[in-house]
PDB file of N, CA and C in Angstrom:
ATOM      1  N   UNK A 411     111.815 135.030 100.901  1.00  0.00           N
ATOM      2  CA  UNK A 411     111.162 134.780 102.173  1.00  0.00           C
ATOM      3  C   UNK A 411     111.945 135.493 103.276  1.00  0.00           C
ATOM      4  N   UNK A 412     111.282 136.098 104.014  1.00  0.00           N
ATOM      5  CA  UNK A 412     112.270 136.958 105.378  1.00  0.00           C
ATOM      6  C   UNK A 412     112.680 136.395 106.271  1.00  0.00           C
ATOM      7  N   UNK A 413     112.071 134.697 106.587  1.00  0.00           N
ATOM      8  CA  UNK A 413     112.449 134.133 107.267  1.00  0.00           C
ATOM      9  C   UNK A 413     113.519 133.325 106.896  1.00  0.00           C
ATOM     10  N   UNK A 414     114.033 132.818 105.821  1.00  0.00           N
ATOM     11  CA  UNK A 414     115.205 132.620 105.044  1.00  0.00           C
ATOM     12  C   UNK A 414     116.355 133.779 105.239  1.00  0.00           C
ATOM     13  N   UNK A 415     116.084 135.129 104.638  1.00  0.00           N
ATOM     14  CA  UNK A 415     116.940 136.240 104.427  1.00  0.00           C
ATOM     15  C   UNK A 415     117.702 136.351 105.742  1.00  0.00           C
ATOM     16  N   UNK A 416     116.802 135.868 106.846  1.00  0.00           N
ATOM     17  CA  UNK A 416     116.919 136.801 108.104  1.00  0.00           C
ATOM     18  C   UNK A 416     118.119 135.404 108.824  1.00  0.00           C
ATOM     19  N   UNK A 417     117.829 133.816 108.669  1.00  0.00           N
ATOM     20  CA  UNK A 417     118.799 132.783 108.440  1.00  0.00           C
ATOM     21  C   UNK A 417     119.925 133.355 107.636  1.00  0.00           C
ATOM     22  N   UNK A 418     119.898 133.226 106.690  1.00  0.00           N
ATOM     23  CA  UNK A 418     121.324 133.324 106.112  1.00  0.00           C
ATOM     24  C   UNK A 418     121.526 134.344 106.202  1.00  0.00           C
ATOM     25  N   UNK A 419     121.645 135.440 106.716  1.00  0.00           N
ATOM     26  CA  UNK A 419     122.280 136.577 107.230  1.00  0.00           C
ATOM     27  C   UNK A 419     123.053 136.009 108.586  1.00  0.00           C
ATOM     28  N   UNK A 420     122.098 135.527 109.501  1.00  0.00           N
ATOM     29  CA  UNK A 420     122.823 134.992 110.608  1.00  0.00           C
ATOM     30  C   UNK A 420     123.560 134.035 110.549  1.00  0.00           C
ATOM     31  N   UNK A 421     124.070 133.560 109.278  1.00  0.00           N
ATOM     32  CA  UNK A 421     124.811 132.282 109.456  1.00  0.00           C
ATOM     33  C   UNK A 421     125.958 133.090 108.798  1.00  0.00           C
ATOM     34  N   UNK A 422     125.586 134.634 108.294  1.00  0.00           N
ATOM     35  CA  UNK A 422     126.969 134.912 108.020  1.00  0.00           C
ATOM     36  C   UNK A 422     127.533 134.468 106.269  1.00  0.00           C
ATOM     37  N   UNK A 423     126.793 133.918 105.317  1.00  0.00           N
ATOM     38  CA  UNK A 423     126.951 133.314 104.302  1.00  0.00           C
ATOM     39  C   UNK A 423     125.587 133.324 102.891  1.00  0.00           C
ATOM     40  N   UNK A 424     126.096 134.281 102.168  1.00  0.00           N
ATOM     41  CA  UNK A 424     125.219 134.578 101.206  1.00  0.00           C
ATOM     42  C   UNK A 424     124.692 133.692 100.456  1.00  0.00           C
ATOM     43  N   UNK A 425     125.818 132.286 100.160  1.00  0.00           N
ATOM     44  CA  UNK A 425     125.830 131.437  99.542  1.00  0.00           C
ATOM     45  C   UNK A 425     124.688 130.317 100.303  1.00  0.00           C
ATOM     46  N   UNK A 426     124.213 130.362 101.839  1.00  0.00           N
ATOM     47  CA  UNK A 426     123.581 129.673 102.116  1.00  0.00           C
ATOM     48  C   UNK A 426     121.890 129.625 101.994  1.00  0.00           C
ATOM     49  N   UNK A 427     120.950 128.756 102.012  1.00  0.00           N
ATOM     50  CA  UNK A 427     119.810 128.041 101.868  1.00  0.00           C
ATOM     51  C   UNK A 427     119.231 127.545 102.624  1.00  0.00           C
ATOM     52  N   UNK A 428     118.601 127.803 103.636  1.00  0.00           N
ATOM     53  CA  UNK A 428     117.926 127.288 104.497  1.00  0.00           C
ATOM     54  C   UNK A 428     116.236 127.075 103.683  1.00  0.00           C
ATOM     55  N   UNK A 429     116.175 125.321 103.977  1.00  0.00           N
ATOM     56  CA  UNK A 429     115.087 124.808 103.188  1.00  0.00           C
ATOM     57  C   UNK A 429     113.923 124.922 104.091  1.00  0.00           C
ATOM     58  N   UNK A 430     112.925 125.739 103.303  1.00  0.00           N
ATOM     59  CA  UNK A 430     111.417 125.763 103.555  1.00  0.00           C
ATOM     60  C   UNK A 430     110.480 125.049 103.154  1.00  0.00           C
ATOM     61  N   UNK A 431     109.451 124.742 104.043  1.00  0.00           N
ATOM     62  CA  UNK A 431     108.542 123.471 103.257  1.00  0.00           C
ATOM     63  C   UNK A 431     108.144 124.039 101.467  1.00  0.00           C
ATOM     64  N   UNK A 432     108.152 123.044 100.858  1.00  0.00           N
ATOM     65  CA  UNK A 432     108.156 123.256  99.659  1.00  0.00           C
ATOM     66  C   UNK A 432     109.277 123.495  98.602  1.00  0.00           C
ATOM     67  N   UNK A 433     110.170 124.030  99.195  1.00  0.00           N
ATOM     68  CA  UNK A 433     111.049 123.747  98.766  1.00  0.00           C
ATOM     69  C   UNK A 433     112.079 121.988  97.887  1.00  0.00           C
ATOM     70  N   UNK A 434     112.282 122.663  96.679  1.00  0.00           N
ATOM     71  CA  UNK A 434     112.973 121.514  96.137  1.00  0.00           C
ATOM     72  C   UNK A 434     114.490 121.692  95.556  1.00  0.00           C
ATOM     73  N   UNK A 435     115.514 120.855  95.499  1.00  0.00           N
ATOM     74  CA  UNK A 435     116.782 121.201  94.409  1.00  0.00           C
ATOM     75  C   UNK A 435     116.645 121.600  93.530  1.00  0.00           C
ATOM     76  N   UNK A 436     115.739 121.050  92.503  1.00  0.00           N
ATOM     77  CA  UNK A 436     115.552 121.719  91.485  1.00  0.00           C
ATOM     78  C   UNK A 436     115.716 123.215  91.396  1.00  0.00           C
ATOM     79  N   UNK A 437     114.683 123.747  92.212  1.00  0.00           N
ATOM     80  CA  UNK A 437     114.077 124.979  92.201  1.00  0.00           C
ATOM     81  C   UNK A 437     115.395 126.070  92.685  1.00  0.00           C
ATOM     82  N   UNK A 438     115.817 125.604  93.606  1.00  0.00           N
ATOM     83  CA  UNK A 438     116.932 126.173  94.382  1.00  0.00           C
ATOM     84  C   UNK A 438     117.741 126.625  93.182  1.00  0.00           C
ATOM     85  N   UNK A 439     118.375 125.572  92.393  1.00  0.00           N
ATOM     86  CA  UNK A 439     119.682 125.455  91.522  1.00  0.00           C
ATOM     87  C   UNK A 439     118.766 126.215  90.563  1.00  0.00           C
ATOM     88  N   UNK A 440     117.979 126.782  90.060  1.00  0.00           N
ATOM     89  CA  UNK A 440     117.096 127.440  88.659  1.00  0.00           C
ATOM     90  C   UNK A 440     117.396 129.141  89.495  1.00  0.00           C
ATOM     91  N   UNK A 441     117.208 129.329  90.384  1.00  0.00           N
ATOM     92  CA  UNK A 441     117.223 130.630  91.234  1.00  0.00           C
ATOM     93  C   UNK A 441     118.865 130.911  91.285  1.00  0.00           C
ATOM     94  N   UNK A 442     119.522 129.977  92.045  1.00  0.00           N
ATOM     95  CA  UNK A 442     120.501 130.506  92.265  1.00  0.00           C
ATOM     96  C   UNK A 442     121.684 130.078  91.590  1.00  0.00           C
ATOM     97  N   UNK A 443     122.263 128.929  90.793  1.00  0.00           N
ATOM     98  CA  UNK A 443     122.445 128.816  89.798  1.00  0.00           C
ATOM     99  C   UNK A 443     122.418 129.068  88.286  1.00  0.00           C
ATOM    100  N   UNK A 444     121.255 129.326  88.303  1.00  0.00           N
ATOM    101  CA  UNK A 444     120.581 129.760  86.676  1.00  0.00           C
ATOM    102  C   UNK A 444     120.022 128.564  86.030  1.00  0.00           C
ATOM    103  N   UNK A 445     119.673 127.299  86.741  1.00  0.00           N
ATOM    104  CA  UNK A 445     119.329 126.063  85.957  1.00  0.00           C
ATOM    105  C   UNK A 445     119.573 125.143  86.827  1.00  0.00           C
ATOM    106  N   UNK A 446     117.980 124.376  86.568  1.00  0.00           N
ATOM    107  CA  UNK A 446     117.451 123.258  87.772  1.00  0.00           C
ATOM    108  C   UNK A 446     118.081 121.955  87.506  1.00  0.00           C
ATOM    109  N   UNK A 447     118.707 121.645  86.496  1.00  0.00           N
ATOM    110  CA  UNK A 447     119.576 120.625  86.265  1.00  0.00           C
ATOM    111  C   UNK A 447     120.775 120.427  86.556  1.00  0.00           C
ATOM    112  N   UNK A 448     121.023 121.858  87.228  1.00  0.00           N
ATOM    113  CA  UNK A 448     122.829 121.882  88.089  1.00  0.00           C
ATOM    114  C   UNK A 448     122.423 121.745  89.752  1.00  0.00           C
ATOM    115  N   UNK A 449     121.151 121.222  89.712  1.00  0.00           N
ATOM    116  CA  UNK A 449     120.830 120.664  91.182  1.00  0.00           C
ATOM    117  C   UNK A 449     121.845 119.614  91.697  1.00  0.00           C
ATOM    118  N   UNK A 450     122.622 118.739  90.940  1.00  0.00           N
ATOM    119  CA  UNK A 450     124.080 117.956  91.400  1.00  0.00           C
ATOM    120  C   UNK A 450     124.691 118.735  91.885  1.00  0.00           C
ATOM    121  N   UNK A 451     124.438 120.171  91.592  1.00  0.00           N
ATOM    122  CA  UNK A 451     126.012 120.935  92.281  1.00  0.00           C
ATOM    123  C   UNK A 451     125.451 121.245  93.760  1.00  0.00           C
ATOM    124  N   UNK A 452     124.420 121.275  94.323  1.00  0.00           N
ATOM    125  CA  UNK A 452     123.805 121.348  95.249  1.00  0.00           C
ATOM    126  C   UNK A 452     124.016 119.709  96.178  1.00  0.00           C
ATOM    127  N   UNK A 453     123.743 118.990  95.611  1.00  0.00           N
ATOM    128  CA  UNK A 453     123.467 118.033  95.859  1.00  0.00           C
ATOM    129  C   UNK A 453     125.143 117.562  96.313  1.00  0.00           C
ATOM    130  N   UNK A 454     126.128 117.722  95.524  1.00  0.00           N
ATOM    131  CA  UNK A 454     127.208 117.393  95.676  1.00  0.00           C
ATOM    132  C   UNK A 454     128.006 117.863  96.563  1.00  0.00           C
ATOM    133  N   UNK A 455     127.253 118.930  97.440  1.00  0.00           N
ATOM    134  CA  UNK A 455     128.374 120.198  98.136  1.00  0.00           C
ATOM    135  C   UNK A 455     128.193 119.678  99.701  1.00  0.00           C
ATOM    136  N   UNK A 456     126.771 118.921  99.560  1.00  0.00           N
ATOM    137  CA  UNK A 456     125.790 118.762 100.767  1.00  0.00           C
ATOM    138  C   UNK A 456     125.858 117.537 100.876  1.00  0.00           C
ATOM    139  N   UNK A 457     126.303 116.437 100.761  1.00  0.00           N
ATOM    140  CA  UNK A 457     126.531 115.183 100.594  1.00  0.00           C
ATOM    141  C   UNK A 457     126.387 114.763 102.269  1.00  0.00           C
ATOM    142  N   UNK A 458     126.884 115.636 102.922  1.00  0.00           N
ATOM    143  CA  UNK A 458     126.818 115.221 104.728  1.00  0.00           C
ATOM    144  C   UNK A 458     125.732 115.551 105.161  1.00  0.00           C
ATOM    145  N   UNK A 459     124.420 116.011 104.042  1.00  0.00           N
ATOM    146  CA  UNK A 459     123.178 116.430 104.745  1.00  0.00           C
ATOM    147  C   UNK A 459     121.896 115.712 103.887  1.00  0.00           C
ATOM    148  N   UNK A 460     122.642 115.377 102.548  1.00  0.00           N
ATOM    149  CA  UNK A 460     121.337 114.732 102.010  1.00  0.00           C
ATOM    150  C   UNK A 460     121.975 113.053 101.652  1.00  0.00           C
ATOM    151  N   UNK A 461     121.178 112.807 101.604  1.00  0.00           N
ATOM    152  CA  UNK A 461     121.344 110.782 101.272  1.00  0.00           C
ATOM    153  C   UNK A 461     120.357 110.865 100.326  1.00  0.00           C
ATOM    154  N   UNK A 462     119.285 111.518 100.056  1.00  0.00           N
ATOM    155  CA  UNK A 462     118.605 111.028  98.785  1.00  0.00           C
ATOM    156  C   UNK A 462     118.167 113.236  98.411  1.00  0.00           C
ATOM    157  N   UNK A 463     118.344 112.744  97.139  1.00  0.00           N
ATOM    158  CA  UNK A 463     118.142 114.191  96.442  1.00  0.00           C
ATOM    159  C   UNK A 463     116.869 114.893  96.143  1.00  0.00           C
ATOM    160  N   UNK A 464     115.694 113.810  96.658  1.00  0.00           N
ATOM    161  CA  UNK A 464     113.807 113.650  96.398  1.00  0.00           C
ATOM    162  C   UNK A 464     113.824 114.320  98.059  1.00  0.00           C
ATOM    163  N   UNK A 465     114.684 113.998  99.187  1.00  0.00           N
ATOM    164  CA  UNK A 465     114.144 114.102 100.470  1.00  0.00           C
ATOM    165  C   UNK A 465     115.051 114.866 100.628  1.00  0.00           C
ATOM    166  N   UNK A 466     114.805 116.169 100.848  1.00  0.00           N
ATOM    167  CA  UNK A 466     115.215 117.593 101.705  1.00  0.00           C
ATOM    168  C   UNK A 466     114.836 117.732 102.602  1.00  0.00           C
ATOM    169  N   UNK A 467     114.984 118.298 104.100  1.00  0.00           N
ATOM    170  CA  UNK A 467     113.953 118.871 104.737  1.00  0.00           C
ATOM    171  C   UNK A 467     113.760 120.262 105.770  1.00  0.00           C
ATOM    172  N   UNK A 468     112.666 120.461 105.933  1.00  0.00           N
ATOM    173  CA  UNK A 468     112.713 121.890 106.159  1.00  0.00           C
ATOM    174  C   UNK A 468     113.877 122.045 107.468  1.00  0.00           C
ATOM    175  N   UNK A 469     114.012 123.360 107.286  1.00  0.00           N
ATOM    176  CA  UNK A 469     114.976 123.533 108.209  1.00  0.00           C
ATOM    177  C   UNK A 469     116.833 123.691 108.157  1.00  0.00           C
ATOM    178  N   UNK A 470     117.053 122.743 107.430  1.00  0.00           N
ATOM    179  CA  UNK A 470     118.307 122.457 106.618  1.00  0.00           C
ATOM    180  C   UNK A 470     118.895 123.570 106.015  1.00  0.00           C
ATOM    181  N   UNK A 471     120.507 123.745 106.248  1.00  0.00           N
ATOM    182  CA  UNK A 471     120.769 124.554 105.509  1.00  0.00           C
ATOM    183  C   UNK A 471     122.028 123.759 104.330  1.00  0.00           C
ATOM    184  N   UNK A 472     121.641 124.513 103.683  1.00  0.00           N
ATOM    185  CA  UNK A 472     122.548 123.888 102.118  1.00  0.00           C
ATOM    186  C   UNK A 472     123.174 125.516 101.769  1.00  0.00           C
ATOM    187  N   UNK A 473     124.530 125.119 101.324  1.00  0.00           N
ATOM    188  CA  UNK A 473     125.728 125.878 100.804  1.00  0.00           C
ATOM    189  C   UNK A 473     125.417 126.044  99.484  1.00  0.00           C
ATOM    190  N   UNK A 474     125.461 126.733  98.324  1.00  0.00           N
ATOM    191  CA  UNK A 474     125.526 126.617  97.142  1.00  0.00           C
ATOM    192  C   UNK A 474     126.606 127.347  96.639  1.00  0.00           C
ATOM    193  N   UNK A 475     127.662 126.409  96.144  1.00  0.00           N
ATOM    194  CA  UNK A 475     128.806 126.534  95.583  1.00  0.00           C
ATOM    195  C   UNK A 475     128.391 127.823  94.567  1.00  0.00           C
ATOM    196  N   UNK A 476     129.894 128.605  94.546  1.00  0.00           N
ATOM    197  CA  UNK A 476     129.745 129.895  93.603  1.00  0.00           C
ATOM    198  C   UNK A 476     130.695 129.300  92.059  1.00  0.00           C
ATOM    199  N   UNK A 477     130.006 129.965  91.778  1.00  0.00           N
ATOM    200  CA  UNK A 477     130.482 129.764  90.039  1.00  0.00           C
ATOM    201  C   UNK A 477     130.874 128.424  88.808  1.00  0.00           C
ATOM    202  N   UNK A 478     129.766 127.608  89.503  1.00  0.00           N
ATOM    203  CA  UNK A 478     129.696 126.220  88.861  1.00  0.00           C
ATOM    204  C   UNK A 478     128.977 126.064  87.704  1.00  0.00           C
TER     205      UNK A 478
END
């Protein structure tokens, strides 16, 4: 999405995720991870932004730890 690319460019951080409607953990951690079941590692990095792992929301940016 260019409107993502064009976020995490400006935040300066390759590793970051800015969530778009539709967007889920799952999906995230299968892309950039390699597998939607290492969505904990997402989930775990972001702990000061999510309280439940079902409710993301747009706008948000999430870190995704390298080499987990």
């Amino acid at each position: 999405n260019p409107l993502a690319d064009l976020l995490g460019a400006a935040i300066g951080a390759t590793r970051a995720v800015v969530i778009l409607p539709g967007n889920n953990l799952w999906t995230i951690a299968q892309r950039k991870l390699g597998g939607g079941q290492r969505y904990t590692t997402i989930f775990a990095a972001n702990q000061d932004q999510i309280r439940d792992p079902n409710l993301i929301y747009p706008g948000q940016i999430f870190i995704v730890p390298e080499g987990q």
